[in-house]
PDB file of C-alpha atoms in Angstrom:
ATOM      1  CA  LEU A  10    -146.053 204.105  13.693  1.00  0.00           C
ATOM      2  CA  PHE A  11    -146.333 203.100  17.343  1.00  0.00           C
ATOM      3  CA  SER A  12    -148.917 205.798  18.002  1.00  0.00           C
ATOM      4  CA  GLN A  13    -151.294 203.543  16.058  1.00  0.00           C
ATOM      5  CA  ILE A  14    -151.105 200.780  18.684  1.00  0.00           C
ATOM      6  CA  PRO A  15    -154.409 200.761  20.613  1.00  0.00           C
ATOM      7  CA  GLN A  16    -154.034 202.009  24.172  1.00  0.00           C
ATOM      8  CA  ASN A  17    -155.945 199.069  25.590  1.00  0.00           C
ATOM      9  CA  ILE A  18    -153.337 196.678  24.150  1.00  0.00           C
ATOM     10  CA  THR A  19    -150.399 198.437  25.798  1.00  0.00           C
ATOM     11  CA  THR A  20    -152.375 198.813  29.028  1.00  0.00           C
ATOM     12  CA  THR A  21    -153.206 195.116  28.994  1.00  0.00           C
ATOM     13  CA  THR A  22    -149.532 194.283  28.563  1.00  0.00           C
ATOM     14  CA  THR A  23    -148.571 196.520  31.516  1.00  0.00           C
ATOM     15  CA  ASP A  24    -151.332 195.217  33.759  1.00  0.00           C
ATOM     16  CA  GLN A  25    -150.516 191.641  32.818  1.00  0.00           C
ATOM     17  CA  THR A  26    -146.909 192.171  33.875  1.00  0.00           C
ATOM     18  CA  LYS A  27    -148.106 193.336  37.303  1.00  0.00           C
ATOM     19  CA  THR A  28    -150.488 190.412  37.828  1.00  0.00           C
ATOM     20  CA  SER A  29    -148.528 187.576  36.205  1.00  0.00           C
ATOM     21  CA  ALA A  30    -146.985 186.651  39.547  1.00  0.00           C
ATOM     22  CA  SER A  31    -150.421 185.543  40.817  1.00  0.00           C
ATOM     23  CA  MET A  32    -151.042 183.360  37.749  1.00  0.00           C
ATOM     24  CA  SER A  33    -149.622 179.977  36.860  1.00  0.00           C
ATOM     25  CA  GLY A  34    -146.575 180.047  34.578  1.00  0.00           C
ATOM     26  CA  SER A  35    -148.412 178.678  31.534  1.00  0.00           C
ATOM     27  CA  GLU A  36    -151.369 181.047  31.965  1.00  0.00           C
ATOM     28  CA  ALA A  37    -149.112 184.080  32.338  1.00  0.00           C
ATOM     29  CA  ASP A  38    -147.049 183.097  29.302  1.00  0.00           C
ATOM     30  CA  LYS A  39    -150.157 182.583  27.194  1.00  0.00           C
ATOM     31  CA  GLN A  40    -151.653 185.952  28.170  1.00  0.00           C
ATOM     32  CA  TYR A  41    -148.338 187.705  27.595  1.00  0.00           C
ATOM     33  CA  ASP A  42    -147.930 186.099  24.155  1.00  0.00           C
ATOM     34  CA  THR A  43    -151.466 187.150  23.232  1.00  0.00           C
ATOM     35  CA  SER A  44    -150.686 190.773  24.107  1.00  0.00           C
ATOM     36  CA  ILE A  45    -147.450 190.752  22.125  1.00  0.00           C
ATOM     37  CA  ASP A  46    -149.175 189.164  19.123  1.00  0.00           C
ATOM     38  CA  ALA A  47    -151.807 191.911  19.167  1.00  0.00           C
ATOM     39  CA  ILE A  48    -149.108 194.619  19.158  1.00  0.00           C
ATOM     40  CA  LEU A  49    -147.167 192.955  16.341  1.00  0.00           C
ATOM     41  CA  ASP A  50    -150.355 192.496  14.301  1.00  0.00           C
ATOM     42  CA  THR A  51    -151.053 196.213  14.615  1.00  0.00           C
ATOM     43  CA  ILE A  52    -147.527 197.122  13.509  1.00  0.00           C
ATOM     44  CA  ARG A  53    -147.719 194.664  10.605  1.00  0.00           C
ATOM     45  CA  ASN A  54    -151.032 196.118   9.379  1.00  0.00           C
ATOM     46  CA  GLU A  55    -149.757 199.696   9.587  1.00  0.00           C
ATOM     47  CA  ILE A  56    -146.624 198.834   7.584  1.00  0.00           C
ATOM     48  CA  LYS A  57    -148.736 197.084   4.947  1.00  0.00           C
ATOM     49  CA  LYS A  58    -150.820 200.264   4.599  1.00  0.00           C
ATOM     50  CA  ILE A  59    -147.775 202.530   4.276  1.00  0.00           C
ATOM     51  CA  ARG A  60    -145.748 200.066   2.152  1.00  0.00           C
ATOM     52  CA  PRO A  61    -142.300 201.650   2.658  1.00  0.00           C
ATOM     53  CA  ALA A  62    -139.630 200.685   0.119  1.00  0.00           C
ATOM     54  CA  ASP A  63    -137.450 199.289   2.906  1.00  0.00           C
ATOM     55  CA  PRO A  64    -139.633 197.963   5.762  1.00  0.00           C
ATOM     56  CA  THR A  65    -136.644 197.101   7.952  1.00  0.00           C
ATOM     57  CA  GLN A  66    -135.177 200.596   7.742  1.00  0.00           C
ATOM     58  CA  TYR A  67    -138.619 202.117   8.317  1.00  0.00           C
ATOM     59  CA  ILE A  68    -139.118 200.104  11.502  1.00  0.00           C
ATOM     60  CA  VAL A  69    -135.610 200.943  12.749  1.00  0.00           C
ATOM     61  CA  GLU A  70    -136.216 204.679  12.245  1.00  0.00           C
ATOM     62  CA  HIS A  71    -139.554 204.618  14.040  1.00  0.00           C
ATOM     63  CA  LEU A  72    -138.281 202.499  16.886  1.00  0.00           C
ATOM     64  CA  GLY A  73    -135.745 205.241  17.512  1.00  0.00           C
ATOM     65  CA  LYS A  74    -138.576 207.792  17.879  1.00  0.00           C
ATOM     66  CA  SER A  75    -140.784 205.648  20.088  1.00  0.00           C
ATOM     67  CA  LYS A  76    -140.714 204.929  23.798  1.00  0.00           C
ATOM     68  CA  ILE A  77    -140.716 201.208  23.118  1.00  0.00           C
ATOM     69  CA  ASN A  78    -137.260 199.743  23.575  1.00  0.00           C
ATOM     70  CA  VAL A  79    -137.189 196.715  21.306  1.00  0.00           C
ATOM     71  CA  PRO A  80    -133.799 194.995  20.939  1.00  0.00           C
ATOM     72  CA  LEU A  81    -133.032 194.525  17.251  1.00  0.00           C
ATOM     73  CA  PRO A  82    -131.481 191.269  16.092  1.00  0.00           C
ATOM     74  CA  ASP A  83    -127.755 191.353  15.471  1.00  0.00           C
ATOM     75  CA  SER A  84    -127.522 190.587  11.745  1.00  0.00           C
ATOM     76  CA  CYS A  85    -123.722 190.446  11.977  1.00  0.00           C
ATOM     77  CA  LYS A  86    -123.635 187.321  14.086  1.00  0.00           C
ATOM     78  CA  LEU A  87    -122.366 184.087  12.579  1.00  0.00           C
ATOM     79  CA  ILE A  88    -124.717 182.871   9.859  1.00  0.00           C
ATOM     80  CA  VAL A  89    -126.649 179.805  11.004  1.00  0.00           C
ATOM     81  CA  SER A  90    -127.063 177.174   8.304  1.00  0.00           C
ATOM     82  CA  ARG A  91    -130.667 176.153   7.666  1.00  0.00           C
ATOM     83  CA  THR A  92    -129.832 173.581   5.002  1.00  0.00           C
ATOM     84  CA  PRO A  93    -130.056 169.847   5.782  1.00  0.00           C
ATOM     85  CA  ASP A  94    -126.706 168.095   6.141  1.00  0.00           C
ATOM     86  CA  ALA A  95    -127.608 165.897   3.162  1.00  0.00           C
ATOM     87  CA  LEU A  96    -127.414 168.948   0.893  1.00  0.00           C
ATOM     88  CA  THR A  97    -123.859 169.718   2.008  1.00  0.00           C
ATOM     89  CA  LEU A  98    -122.350 166.315   1.298  1.00  0.00           C
ATOM     90  CA  LYS A  99    -121.512 167.359  -2.254  1.00  0.00           C
ATOM     91  CA  PRO A 100    -120.224 170.748  -3.431  1.00  0.00           C
ATOM     92  CA  LEU A 101    -122.812 173.194  -4.744  1.00  0.00           C
ATOM     93  CA  THR A 102    -121.825 175.402  -7.666  1.00  0.00           C
ATOM     94  CA  VAL A 103    -124.152 178.094  -8.977  1.00  0.00           C
ATOM     95  CA  VAL A 104    -123.258 179.370 -12.464  1.00  0.00           C
ATOM     96  CA  VAL A 105    -124.595 182.799 -13.397  1.00  0.00           C
ATOM     97  CA  PHE A 106    -124.456 183.425 -17.144  1.00  0.00           C
ATOM     98  CA  GLY A 107    -124.432 187.066 -18.200  1.00  0.00           C
ATOM     99  CA  ALA A 108    -122.873 187.856 -14.835  1.00  0.00           C
ATOM    100  CA  SER A 109    -121.664 191.325 -15.838  1.00  0.00           C
ATOM    101  CA  GLY A 110    -125.120 192.504 -16.957  1.00  0.00           C
ATOM    102  CA  ASP A 111    -127.725 194.575 -15.113  1.00  0.00           C
ATOM    103  CA  LEU A 112    -130.064 191.652 -14.407  1.00  0.00           C
ATOM    104  CA  ALA A 113    -127.347 189.673 -12.651  1.00  0.00           C
ATOM    105  CA  LYS A 114    -125.973 192.707 -10.829  1.00  0.00           C
ATOM    106  CA  LYS A 115    -129.325 194.079  -9.644  1.00  0.00           C
ATOM    107  CA  LYS A 116    -131.336 190.893  -9.149  1.00  0.00           C
ATOM    108  CA  THR A 117    -129.477 187.577  -9.306  1.00  0.00           C
ATOM    109  CA  PHE A 118    -126.482 188.304  -7.077  1.00  0.00           C
ATOM    110  CA  PRO A 119    -128.490 190.252  -4.448  1.00  0.00           C
ATOM    111  CA  ALA A 120    -130.961 187.339  -4.330  1.00  0.00           C
ATOM    112  CA  LEU A 121    -128.127 184.838  -3.843  1.00  0.00           C
ATOM    113  CA  PHE A 122    -126.661 187.097  -1.157  1.00  0.00           C
ATOM    114  CA  GLY A 123    -130.022 187.141   0.625  1.00  0.00           C
ATOM    115  CA  LEU A 124    -130.190 183.340   0.584  1.00  0.00           C
ATOM    116  CA  TYR A 125    -126.611 183.199   1.852  1.00  0.00           C
ATOM    117  CA  CYS A 126    -127.258 185.551   4.778  1.00  0.00           C
ATOM    118  CA  ASN A 127    -130.342 183.590   5.797  1.00  0.00           C
ATOM    119  CA  GLY A 128    -128.410 180.323   5.865  1.00  0.00           C
ATOM    120  CA  LEU A 129    -130.267 178.872   2.892  1.00  0.00           C
ATOM    121  CA  LEU A 130    -127.157 178.015   0.868  1.00  0.00           C
ATOM    122  CA  PRO A 131    -124.851 175.211   2.082  1.00  0.00           C
ATOM    123  CA  LEU A 132    -121.657 176.719   3.463  1.00  0.00           C
ATOM    124  CA  LYS A 133    -119.563 173.752   4.600  1.00  0.00           C
ATOM    125  CA  ASN A 134    -119.463 170.025   3.950  1.00  0.00           C
ATOM    126  CA  ALA A 135    -121.101 168.232   6.866  1.00  0.00           C
ATOM    127  CA  GLU A 136    -118.440 165.524   6.871  1.00  0.00           C
ATOM    128  CA  ASN A 137    -115.103 167.239   6.266  1.00  0.00           C
ATOM    129  CA  GLY A 138    -115.881 170.908   6.987  1.00  0.00           C
ATOM    130  CA  LYS A 139    -114.691 172.085   3.563  1.00  0.00           C
ATOM    131  CA  VAL A 140    -116.419 174.938   1.744  1.00  0.00           C
ATOM    132  CA  SER A 141    -119.432 173.589  -0.153  1.00  0.00           C
ATOM    133  CA  LEU A 142    -120.558 176.721  -1.972  1.00  0.00           C
ATOM    134  CA  SER A 143    -119.112 178.308  -5.082  1.00  0.00           C
ATOM    135  CA  ILE A 144    -120.763 180.910  -7.297  1.00  0.00           C
ATOM    136  CA  LEU A 145    -119.281 181.298 -10.773  1.00  0.00           C
ATOM    137  CA  GLY A 146    -120.119 184.319 -12.874  1.00  0.00           C
ATOM    138  CA  PHE A 147    -119.610 183.925 -16.626  1.00  0.00           C
ATOM    139  CA  ALA A 148    -119.776 186.730 -19.194  1.00  0.00           C
ATOM    140  CA  ARG A 149    -117.894 188.324 -22.094  1.00  0.00           C
ATOM    141  CA  THR A 150    -116.695 191.387 -20.194  1.00  0.00           C
ATOM    142  CA  GLU A 151    -113.055 191.209 -19.112  1.00  0.00           C
ATOM    143  CA  TYR A 152    -112.861 191.543 -15.324  1.00  0.00           C
ATOM    144  CA  SER A 153    -110.312 190.495 -12.756  1.00  0.00           C
ATOM    145  CA  GLN A 154    -111.773 188.893  -9.630  1.00  0.00           C
ATOM    146  CA  GLU A 155    -111.292 192.149  -7.724  1.00  0.00           C
ATOM    147  CA  GLU A 156    -112.910 194.229 -10.478  1.00  0.00           C
ATOM    148  CA  PHE A 157    -115.917 191.938 -10.626  1.00  0.00           C
ATOM    149  CA  HIS A 158    -116.356 192.021  -6.867  1.00  0.00           C
ATOM    150  CA  SER A 159    -116.234 195.830  -7.002  1.00  0.00           C
ATOM    151  CA  HIS A 160    -118.801 195.704  -9.806  1.00  0.00           C
ATOM    152  CA  ILE A 161    -121.445 193.885  -7.745  1.00  0.00           C
ATOM    153  CA  ARG A 162    -120.579 194.994  -4.193  1.00  0.00           C
ATOM    154  CA  PRO A 163    -122.609 198.264  -4.165  1.00  0.00           C
ATOM    155  CA  LEU A 164    -125.765 196.445  -5.268  1.00  0.00           C
ATOM    156  CA  LEU A 165    -125.341 193.771  -2.608  1.00  0.00           C
ATOM    157  CA  GLU A 166    -124.995 196.432   0.080  1.00  0.00           C
ATOM    158  CA  LYS A 167    -127.928 198.433  -1.264  1.00  0.00           C
ATOM    159  CA  ALA A 168    -130.287 195.475  -1.583  1.00  0.00           C
ATOM    160  CA  ASN A 169    -129.421 194.052   1.859  1.00  0.00           C
ATOM    161  CA  PRO A 170    -128.215 196.963   4.045  1.00  0.00           C
ATOM    162  CA  ALA A 171    -128.684 195.011   7.275  1.00  0.00           C
ATOM    163  CA  TYR A 172    -126.181 192.416   6.048  1.00  0.00           C
ATOM    164  CA  LYS A 173    -123.402 194.650   4.744  1.00  0.00           C
ATOM    165  CA  CYS A 174    -121.045 193.055   7.248  1.00  0.00           C
ATOM    166  CA  HIS A 175    -121.371 189.730   5.388  1.00  0.00           C
ATOM    167  CA  VAL A 176    -120.528 191.038   1.899  1.00  0.00           C
ATOM    168  CA  ASP A 177    -116.817 190.224   2.032  1.00  0.00           C
ATOM    169  CA  LYS A 178    -117.471 186.677   3.203  1.00  0.00           C
ATOM    170  CA  PHE A 179    -120.070 186.153   0.480  1.00  0.00           C
ATOM    171  CA  LEU A 180    -117.722 187.493  -2.194  1.00  0.00           C
ATOM    172  CA  SER A 181    -115.102 184.971  -1.093  1.00  0.00           C
ATOM    173  CA  HIS A 182    -117.417 182.348  -2.639  1.00  0.00           C
ATOM    174  CA  VAL A 183    -117.796 184.274  -5.909  1.00  0.00           C
ATOM    175  CA  ARG A 184    -115.492 183.726  -8.887  1.00  0.00           C
ATOM    176  CA  TYR A 185    -115.632 185.275 -12.326  1.00  0.00           C
ATOM    177  CA  VAL A 186    -114.794 183.673 -15.688  1.00  0.00           C
ATOM    178  CA  SER A 187    -114.813 185.604 -18.963  1.00  0.00           C
ATOM    179  CA  GLY A 188    -115.135 184.350 -22.521  1.00  0.00           C
ATOM    180  CA  GLU A 189    -114.865 186.190 -25.819  1.00  0.00           C
ATOM    181  CA  SER A 190    -118.413 185.136 -26.736  1.00  0.00           C
ATOM    182  CA  TYR A 191    -121.050 182.613 -25.785  1.00  0.00           C
ATOM    183  CA  HIS A 192    -120.140 180.691 -28.938  1.00  0.00           C
ATOM    184  CA  ASP A 193    -116.452 180.480 -28.083  1.00  0.00           C
ATOM    185  CA  ALA A 194    -115.267 177.100 -26.794  1.00  0.00           C
ATOM    186  CA  THR A 195    -112.254 178.607 -25.065  1.00  0.00           C
ATOM    187  CA  GLY A 196    -114.367 180.463 -22.552  1.00  0.00           C
ATOM    188  CA  PHE A 197    -116.389 177.353 -21.726  1.00  0.00           C
ATOM    189  CA  ARG A 198    -113.211 175.353 -21.230  1.00  0.00           C
ATOM    190  CA  LYS A 199    -112.154 177.961 -18.668  1.00  0.00           C
ATOM    191  CA  LEU A 200    -115.553 177.631 -17.017  1.00  0.00           C
ATOM    192  CA  ARG A 201    -115.240 173.848 -16.932  1.00  0.00           C
ATOM    193  CA  ALA A 202    -111.798 174.108 -15.350  1.00  0.00           C
ATOM    194  CA  ALA A 203    -113.217 176.395 -12.652  1.00  0.00           C
ATOM    195  CA  LEU A 204    -116.046 173.920 -11.990  1.00  0.00           C
ATOM    196  CA  GLU A 205    -113.660 170.993 -11.732  1.00  0.00           C
ATOM    197  CA  HIS A 206    -111.373 172.952  -9.418  1.00  0.00           C
ATOM    198  CA  HIS A 207    -114.214 173.480  -6.951  1.00  0.00           C
ATOM    199  CA  GLU A 208    -116.037 170.178  -7.306  1.00  0.00           C
ATOM    200  CA  GLY A 209    -112.975 167.974  -7.745  1.00  0.00           C
TER     201      GLY A 209
END
């Protein structure tokens, strides 16, 4: 991958490092940023040509084979919330119907996990610090909480391998409610009770 980076770009970056001391701070920063942008554009274009199934893993593997020492972000650091405080003032409950099915297991829950890891779901109430997020899975299949977590865990880890360290924390927000059928009032009463328990 990095063999595709034009030599003049890497040379420019090296030469710029040597001469930046004789330039003003803003000029040196601007030239340095331009060189980095050119390198990243080249990498981006090469990845788009190759289209690996997992771009992150592909980059990690090739960084290991290159002479470029690029520090990778620590995805296991504390998740930083990107949601406005106004969205955390009331509890957020996401209800996933058909939670035991393939669509939920392979698509819905991994997508929610991705939002969670990127700080795009409210985690705590801005005023009292209480947990704001609850995800309720509802389906006919009989599962205990532990069984349901085991059911979706492998797909969460597979879809977001860089965030495996956050799976347990995410699952602490996930609850499962079963009903005999989608026409059975008993199951929906259980679901309502779970909603009221979280939202008060």
